[in-house]
Short mmCIF file of N, CA and C in Angstrom, two decimals:
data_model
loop_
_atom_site.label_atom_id
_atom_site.label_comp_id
_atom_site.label_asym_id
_atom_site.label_seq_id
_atom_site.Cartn_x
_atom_site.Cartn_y
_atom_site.Cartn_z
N UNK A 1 175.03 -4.75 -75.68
CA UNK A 1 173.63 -4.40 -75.71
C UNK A 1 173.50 -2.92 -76.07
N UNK A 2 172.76 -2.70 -77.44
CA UNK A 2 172.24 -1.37 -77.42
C UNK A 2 171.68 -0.39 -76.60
N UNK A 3 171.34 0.46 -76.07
CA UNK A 3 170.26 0.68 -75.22
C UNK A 3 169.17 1.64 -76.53
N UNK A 4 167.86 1.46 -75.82
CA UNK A 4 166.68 2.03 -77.00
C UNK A 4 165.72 2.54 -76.09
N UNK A 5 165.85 4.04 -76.46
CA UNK A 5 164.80 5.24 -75.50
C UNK A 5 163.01 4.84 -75.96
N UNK A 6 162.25 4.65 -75.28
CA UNK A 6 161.30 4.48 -75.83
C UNK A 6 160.08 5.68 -75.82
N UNK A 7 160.73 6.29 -74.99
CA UNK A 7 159.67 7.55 -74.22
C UNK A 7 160.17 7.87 -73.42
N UNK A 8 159.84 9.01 -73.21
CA UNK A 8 159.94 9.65 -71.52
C UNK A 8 158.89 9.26 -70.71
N UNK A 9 158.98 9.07 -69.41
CA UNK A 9 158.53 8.35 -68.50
C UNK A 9 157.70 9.46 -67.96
N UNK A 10 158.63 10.89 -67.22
CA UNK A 10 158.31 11.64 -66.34
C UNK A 10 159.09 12.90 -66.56
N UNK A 11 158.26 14.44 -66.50
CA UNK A 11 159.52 15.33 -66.27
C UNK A 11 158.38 15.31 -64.83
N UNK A 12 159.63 16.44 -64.19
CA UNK A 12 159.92 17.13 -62.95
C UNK A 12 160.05 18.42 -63.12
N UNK A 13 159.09 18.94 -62.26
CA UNK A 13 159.47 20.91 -62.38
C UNK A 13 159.04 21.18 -60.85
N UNK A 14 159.50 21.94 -60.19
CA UNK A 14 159.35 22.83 -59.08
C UNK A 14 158.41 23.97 -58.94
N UNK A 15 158.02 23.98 -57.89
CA UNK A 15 157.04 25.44 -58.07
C UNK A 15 157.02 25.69 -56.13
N UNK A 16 156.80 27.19 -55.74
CA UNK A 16 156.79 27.26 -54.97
C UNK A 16 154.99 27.53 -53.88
N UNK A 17 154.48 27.24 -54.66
CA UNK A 17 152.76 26.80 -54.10
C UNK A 17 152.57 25.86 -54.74
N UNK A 18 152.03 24.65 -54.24
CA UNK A 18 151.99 23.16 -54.89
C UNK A 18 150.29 23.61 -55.44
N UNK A 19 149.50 24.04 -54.39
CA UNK A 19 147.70 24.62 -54.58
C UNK A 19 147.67 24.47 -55.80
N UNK A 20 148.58 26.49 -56.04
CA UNK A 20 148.11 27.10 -56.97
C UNK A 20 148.71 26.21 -58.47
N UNK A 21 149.81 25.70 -58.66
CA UNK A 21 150.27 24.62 -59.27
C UNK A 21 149.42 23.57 -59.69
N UNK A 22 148.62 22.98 -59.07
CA UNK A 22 147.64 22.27 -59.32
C UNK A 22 146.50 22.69 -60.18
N UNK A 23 146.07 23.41 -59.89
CA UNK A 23 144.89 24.53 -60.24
C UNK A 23 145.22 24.81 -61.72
N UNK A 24 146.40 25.74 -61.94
CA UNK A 24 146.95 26.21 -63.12
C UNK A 24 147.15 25.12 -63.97
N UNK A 25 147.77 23.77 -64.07
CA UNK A 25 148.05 23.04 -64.67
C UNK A 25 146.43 22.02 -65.33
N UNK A 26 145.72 22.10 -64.02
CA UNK A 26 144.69 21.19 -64.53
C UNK A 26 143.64 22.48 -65.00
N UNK A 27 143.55 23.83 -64.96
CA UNK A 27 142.75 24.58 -65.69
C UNK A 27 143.60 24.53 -67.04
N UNK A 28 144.55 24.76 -67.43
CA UNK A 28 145.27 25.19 -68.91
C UNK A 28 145.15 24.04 -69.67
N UNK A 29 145.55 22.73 -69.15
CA UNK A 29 145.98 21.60 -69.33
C UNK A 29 144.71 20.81 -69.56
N UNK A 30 143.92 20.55 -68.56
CA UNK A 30 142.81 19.59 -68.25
C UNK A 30 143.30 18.44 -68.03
N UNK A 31 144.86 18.44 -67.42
CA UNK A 31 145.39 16.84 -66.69
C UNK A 31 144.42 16.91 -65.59
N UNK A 32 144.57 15.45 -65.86
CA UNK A 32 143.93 14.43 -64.48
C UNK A 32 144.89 14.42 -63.47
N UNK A 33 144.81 14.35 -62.25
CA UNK A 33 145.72 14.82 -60.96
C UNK A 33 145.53 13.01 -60.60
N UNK A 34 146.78 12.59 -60.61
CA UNK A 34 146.58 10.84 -59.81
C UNK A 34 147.07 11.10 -58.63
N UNK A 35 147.64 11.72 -58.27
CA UNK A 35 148.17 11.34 -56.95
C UNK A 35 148.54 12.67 -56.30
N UNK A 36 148.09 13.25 -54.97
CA UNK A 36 149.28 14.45 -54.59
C UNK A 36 149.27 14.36 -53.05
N UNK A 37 149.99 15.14 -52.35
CA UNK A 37 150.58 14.29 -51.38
C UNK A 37 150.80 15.71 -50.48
N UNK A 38 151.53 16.07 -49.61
CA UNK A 38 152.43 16.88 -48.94
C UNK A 38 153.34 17.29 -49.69
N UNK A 39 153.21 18.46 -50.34
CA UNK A 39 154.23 19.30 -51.11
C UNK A 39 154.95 18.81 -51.98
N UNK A 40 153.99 17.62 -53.13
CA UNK A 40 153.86 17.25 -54.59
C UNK A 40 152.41 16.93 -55.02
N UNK A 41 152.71 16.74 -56.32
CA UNK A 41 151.52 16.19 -57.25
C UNK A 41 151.79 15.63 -58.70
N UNK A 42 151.38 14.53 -58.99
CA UNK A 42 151.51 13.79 -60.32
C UNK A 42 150.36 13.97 -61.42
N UNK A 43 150.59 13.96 -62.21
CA UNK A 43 149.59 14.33 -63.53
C UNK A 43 149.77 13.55 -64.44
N UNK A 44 148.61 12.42 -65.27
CA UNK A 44 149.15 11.91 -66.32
C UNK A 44 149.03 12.70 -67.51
N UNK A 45 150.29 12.02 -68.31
CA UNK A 45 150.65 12.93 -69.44
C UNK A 45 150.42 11.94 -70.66
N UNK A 46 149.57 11.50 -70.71
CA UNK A 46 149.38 10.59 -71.65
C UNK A 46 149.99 8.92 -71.59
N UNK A 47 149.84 8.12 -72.12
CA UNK A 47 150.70 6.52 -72.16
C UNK A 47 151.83 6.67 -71.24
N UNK A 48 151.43 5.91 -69.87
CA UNK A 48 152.81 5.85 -69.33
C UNK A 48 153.87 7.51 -69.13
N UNK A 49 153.02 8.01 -68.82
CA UNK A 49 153.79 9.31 -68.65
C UNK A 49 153.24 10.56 -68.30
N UNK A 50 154.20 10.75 -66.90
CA UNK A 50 153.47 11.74 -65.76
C UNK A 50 154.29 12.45 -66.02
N UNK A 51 153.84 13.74 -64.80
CA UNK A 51 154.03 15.13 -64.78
C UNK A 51 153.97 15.26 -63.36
N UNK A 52 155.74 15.44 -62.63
CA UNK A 52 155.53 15.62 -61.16
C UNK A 52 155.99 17.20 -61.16
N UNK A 53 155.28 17.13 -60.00
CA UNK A 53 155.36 18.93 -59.72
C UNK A 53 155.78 18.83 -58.33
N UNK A 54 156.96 19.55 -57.79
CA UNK A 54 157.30 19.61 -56.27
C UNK A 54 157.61 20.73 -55.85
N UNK A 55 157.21 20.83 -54.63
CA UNK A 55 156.80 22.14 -54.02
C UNK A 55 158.47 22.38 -53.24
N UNK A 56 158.72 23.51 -53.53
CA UNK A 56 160.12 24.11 -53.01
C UNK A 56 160.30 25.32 -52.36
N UNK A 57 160.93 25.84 -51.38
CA UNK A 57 161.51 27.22 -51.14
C UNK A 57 161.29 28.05 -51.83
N UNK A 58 162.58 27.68 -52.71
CA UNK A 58 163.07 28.74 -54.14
C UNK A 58 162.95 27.87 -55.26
N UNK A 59 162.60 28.37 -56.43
CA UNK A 59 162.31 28.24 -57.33
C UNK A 59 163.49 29.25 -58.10
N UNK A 60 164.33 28.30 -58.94
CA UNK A 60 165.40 28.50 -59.91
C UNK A 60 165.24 28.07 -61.24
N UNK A 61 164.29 28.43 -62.20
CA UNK A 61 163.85 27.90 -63.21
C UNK A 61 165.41 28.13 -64.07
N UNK A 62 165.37 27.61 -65.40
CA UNK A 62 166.48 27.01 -66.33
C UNK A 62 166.49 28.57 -67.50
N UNK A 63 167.31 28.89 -67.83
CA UNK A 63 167.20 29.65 -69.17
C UNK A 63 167.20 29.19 -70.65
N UNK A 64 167.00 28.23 -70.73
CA UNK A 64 166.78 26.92 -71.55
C UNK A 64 166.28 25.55 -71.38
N UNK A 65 166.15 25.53 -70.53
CA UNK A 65 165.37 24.39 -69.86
C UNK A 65 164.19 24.44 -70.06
N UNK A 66 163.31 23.12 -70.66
CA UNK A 66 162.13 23.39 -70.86
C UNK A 66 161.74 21.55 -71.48
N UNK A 67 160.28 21.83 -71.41
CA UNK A 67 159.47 20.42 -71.91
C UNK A 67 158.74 20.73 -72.53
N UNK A 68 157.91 20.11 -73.74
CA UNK A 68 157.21 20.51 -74.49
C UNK A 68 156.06 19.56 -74.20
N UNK A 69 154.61 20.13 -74.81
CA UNK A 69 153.85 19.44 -74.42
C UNK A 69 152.86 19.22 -75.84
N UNK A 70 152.37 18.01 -76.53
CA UNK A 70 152.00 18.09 -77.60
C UNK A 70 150.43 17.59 -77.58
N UNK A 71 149.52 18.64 -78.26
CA UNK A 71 147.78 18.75 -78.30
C UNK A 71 147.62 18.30 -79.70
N UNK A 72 146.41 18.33 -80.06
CA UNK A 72 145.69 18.10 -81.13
C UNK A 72 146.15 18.49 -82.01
N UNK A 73 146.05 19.89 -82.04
CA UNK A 73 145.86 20.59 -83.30
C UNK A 73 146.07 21.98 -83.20
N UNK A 74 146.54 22.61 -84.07
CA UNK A 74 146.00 24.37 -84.27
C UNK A 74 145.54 25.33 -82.84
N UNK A 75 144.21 24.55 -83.43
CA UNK A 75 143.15 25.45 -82.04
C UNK A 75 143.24 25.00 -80.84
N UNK A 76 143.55 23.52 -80.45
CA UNK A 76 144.03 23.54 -78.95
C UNK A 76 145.32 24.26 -78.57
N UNK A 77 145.98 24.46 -79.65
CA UNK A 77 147.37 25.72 -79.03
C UNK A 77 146.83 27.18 -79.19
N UNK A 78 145.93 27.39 -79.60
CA UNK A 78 145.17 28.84 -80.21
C UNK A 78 144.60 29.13 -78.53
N UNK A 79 143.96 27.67 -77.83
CA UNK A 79 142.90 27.93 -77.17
C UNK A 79 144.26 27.58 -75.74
N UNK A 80 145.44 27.41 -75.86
CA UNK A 80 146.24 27.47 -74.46
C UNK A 80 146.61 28.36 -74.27
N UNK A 81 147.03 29.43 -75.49
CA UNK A 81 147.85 30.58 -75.51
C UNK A 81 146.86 31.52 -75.18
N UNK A 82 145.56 31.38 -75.80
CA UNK A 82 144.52 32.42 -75.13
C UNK A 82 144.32 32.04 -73.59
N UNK A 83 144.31 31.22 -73.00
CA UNK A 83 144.40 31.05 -71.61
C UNK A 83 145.15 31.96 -70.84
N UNK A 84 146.46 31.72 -71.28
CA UNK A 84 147.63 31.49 -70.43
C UNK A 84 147.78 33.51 -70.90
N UNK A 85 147.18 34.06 -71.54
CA UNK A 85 147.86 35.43 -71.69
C UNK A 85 146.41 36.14 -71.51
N UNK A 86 145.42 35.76 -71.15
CA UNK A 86 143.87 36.51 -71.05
C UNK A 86 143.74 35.72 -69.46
N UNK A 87 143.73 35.16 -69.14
CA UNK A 87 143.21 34.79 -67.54
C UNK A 87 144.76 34.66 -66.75
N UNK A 88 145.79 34.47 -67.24
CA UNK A 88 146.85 34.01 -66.19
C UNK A 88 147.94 35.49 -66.44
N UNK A 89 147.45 35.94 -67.81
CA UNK A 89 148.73 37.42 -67.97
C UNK A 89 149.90 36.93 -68.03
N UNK A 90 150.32 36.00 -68.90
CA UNK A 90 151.40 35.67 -69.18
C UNK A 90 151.54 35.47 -70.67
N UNK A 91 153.18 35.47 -70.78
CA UNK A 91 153.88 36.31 -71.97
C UNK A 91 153.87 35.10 -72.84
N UNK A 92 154.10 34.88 -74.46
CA UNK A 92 154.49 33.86 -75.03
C UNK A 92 156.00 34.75 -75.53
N UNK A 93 157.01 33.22 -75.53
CA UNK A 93 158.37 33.82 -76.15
C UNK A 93 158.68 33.57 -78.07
N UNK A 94 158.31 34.70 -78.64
CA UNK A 94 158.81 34.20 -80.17
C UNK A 94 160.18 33.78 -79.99
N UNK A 95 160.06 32.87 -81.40
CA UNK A 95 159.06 32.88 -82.61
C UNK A 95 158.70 31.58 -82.24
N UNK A 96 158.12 31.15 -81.19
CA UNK A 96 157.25 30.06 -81.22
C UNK A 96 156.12 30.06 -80.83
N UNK A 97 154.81 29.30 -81.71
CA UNK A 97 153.37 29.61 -81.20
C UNK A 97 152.84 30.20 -80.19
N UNK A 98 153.48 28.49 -79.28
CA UNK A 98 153.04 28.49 -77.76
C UNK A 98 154.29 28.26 -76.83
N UNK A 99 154.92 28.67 -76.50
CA UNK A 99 156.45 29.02 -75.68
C UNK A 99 156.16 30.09 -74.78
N UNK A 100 155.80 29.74 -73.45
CA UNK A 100 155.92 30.41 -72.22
C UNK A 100 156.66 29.95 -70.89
N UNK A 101 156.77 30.64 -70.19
CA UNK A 101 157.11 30.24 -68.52
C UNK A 101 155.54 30.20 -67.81
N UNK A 102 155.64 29.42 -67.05
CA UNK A 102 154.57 29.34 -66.14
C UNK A 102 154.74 30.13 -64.80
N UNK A 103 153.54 29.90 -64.25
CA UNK A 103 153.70 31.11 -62.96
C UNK A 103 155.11 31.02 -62.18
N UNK A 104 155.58 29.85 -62.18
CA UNK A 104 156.81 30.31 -61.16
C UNK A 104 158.44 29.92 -62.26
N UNK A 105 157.95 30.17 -63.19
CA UNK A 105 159.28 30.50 -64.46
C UNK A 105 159.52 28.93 -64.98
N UNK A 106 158.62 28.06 -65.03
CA UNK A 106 159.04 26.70 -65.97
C UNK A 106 158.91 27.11 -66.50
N UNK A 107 159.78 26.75 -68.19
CA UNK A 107 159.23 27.13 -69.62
C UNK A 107 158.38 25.89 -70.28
N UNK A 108 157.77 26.20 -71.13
CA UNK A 108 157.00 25.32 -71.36
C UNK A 108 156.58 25.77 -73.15
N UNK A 109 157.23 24.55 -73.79
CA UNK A 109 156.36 24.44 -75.38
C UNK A 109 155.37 23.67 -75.47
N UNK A 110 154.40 24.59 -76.30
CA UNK A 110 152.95 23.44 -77.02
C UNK A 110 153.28 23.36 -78.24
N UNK A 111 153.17 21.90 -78.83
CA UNK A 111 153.47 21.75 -80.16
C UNK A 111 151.77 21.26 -80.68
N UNK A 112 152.00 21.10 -81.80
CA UNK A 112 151.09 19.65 -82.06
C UNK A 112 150.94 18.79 -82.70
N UNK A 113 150.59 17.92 -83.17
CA UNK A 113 150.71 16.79 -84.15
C UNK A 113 151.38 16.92 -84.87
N UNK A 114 151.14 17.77 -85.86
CA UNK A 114 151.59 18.37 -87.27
C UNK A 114 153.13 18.63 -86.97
N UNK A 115 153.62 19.04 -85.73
CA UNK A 115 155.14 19.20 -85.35
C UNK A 115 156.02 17.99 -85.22
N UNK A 116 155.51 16.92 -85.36
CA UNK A 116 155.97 15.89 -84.77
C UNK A 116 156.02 14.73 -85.77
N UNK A 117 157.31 14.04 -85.85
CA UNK A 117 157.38 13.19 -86.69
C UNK A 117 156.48 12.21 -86.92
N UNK A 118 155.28 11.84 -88.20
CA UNK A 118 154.60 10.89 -87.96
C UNK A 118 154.86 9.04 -87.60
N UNK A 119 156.22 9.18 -87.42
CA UNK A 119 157.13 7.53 -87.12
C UNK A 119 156.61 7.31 -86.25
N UNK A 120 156.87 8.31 -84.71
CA UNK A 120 156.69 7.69 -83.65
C UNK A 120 154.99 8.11 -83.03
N UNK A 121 154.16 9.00 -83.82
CA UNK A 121 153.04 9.23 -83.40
C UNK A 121 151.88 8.23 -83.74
N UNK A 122 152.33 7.39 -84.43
CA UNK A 122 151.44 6.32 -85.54
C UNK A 122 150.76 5.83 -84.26
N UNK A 123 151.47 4.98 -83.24
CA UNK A 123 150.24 4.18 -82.20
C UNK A 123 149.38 5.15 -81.37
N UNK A 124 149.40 6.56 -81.30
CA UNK A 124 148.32 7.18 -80.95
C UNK A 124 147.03 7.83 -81.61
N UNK A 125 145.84 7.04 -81.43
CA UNK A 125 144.31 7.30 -82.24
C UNK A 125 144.43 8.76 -82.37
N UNK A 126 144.62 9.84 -82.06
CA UNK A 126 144.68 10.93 -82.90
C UNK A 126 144.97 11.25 -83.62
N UNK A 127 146.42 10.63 -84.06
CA UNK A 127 146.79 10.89 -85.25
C UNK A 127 146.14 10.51 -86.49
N UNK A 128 144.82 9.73 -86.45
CA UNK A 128 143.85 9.47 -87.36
C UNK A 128 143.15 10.81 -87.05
N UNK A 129 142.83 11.51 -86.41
CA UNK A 129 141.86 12.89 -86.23
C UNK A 129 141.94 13.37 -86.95
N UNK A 130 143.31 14.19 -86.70
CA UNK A 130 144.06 15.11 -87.45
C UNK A 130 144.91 14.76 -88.88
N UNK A 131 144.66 13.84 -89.11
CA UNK A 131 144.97 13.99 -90.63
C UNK A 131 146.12 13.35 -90.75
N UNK A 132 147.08 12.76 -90.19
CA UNK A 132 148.41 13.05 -90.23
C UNK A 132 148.77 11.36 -90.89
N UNK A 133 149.54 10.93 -91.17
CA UNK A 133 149.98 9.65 -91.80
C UNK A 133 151.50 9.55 -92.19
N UNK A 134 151.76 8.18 -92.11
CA UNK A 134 153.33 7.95 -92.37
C UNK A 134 153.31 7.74 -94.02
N UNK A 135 154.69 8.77 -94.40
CA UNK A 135 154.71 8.57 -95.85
C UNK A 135 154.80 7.21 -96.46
N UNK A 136 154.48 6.79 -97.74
CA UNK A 136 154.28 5.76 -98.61
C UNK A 136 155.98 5.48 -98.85
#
């Protein structure tokens, strides 16, 4: 038997205030919060795929470690990066658009459509928005 990845299900990141974690993610983001609990919280991330956040001690973020997160278009990465460096004072890392750490050092890429192979983006209605199509 082959095995065949179909998606990612879930990442996992740590933070050491679950609150302020919440707050930050659903102001930058505008995830919907499904579930949070005693020192976690879940976020959907689109089809079948969350975003757990767990509250820790210490916080040991990765020096390469990171998840990317993919928007519309252009201006929804125009309009995260102005967020995240005008209300939160945080850095983007060149040479990528939108490549930051979050308040307690996740890294985090915004891509968007246009970054992403149109094979596997075809069953999501945006990709009619934005223009995008599988070659002939």
């Amino acid at each position: 038997m082959t095995v065949r990845v179909f998606g990612c299900n879930h990442i996992a990141i740590e933070v050491d205030d679950i609150e302020k974690a919440v707050e930050f993610y659903t102001d930058v983001f505008n995830l919907q919060l499904q579930k949070d609990g005693e020192g976690d919280a879940f976020f959907a991330l689109g089809n079948h795929q969350f975003l757990a956040i767990f509250e820790v001690d210490q916080v040991r973020p990765g020096s390469k470690a990171h998840f990317g997160l993919m928007v519309r278009d252009e201006q929804q990465i125009a309009a995260v990066r102005d967020k995240i460096t005008n209300k939160y004072g945080l850095q983007t890392t060149p040479p990528f658009r939108c490549d930051f750490r979050d308040p307690w050092g996740n890294r985090i890429q915004v891509v968007d459509m246009h970054d992403e192979s149109t094979a596997w983006l075809q069953p999501y209605a945006e990709v009619q928005v934005v223009g995008a199509s599988l070659p002939d």
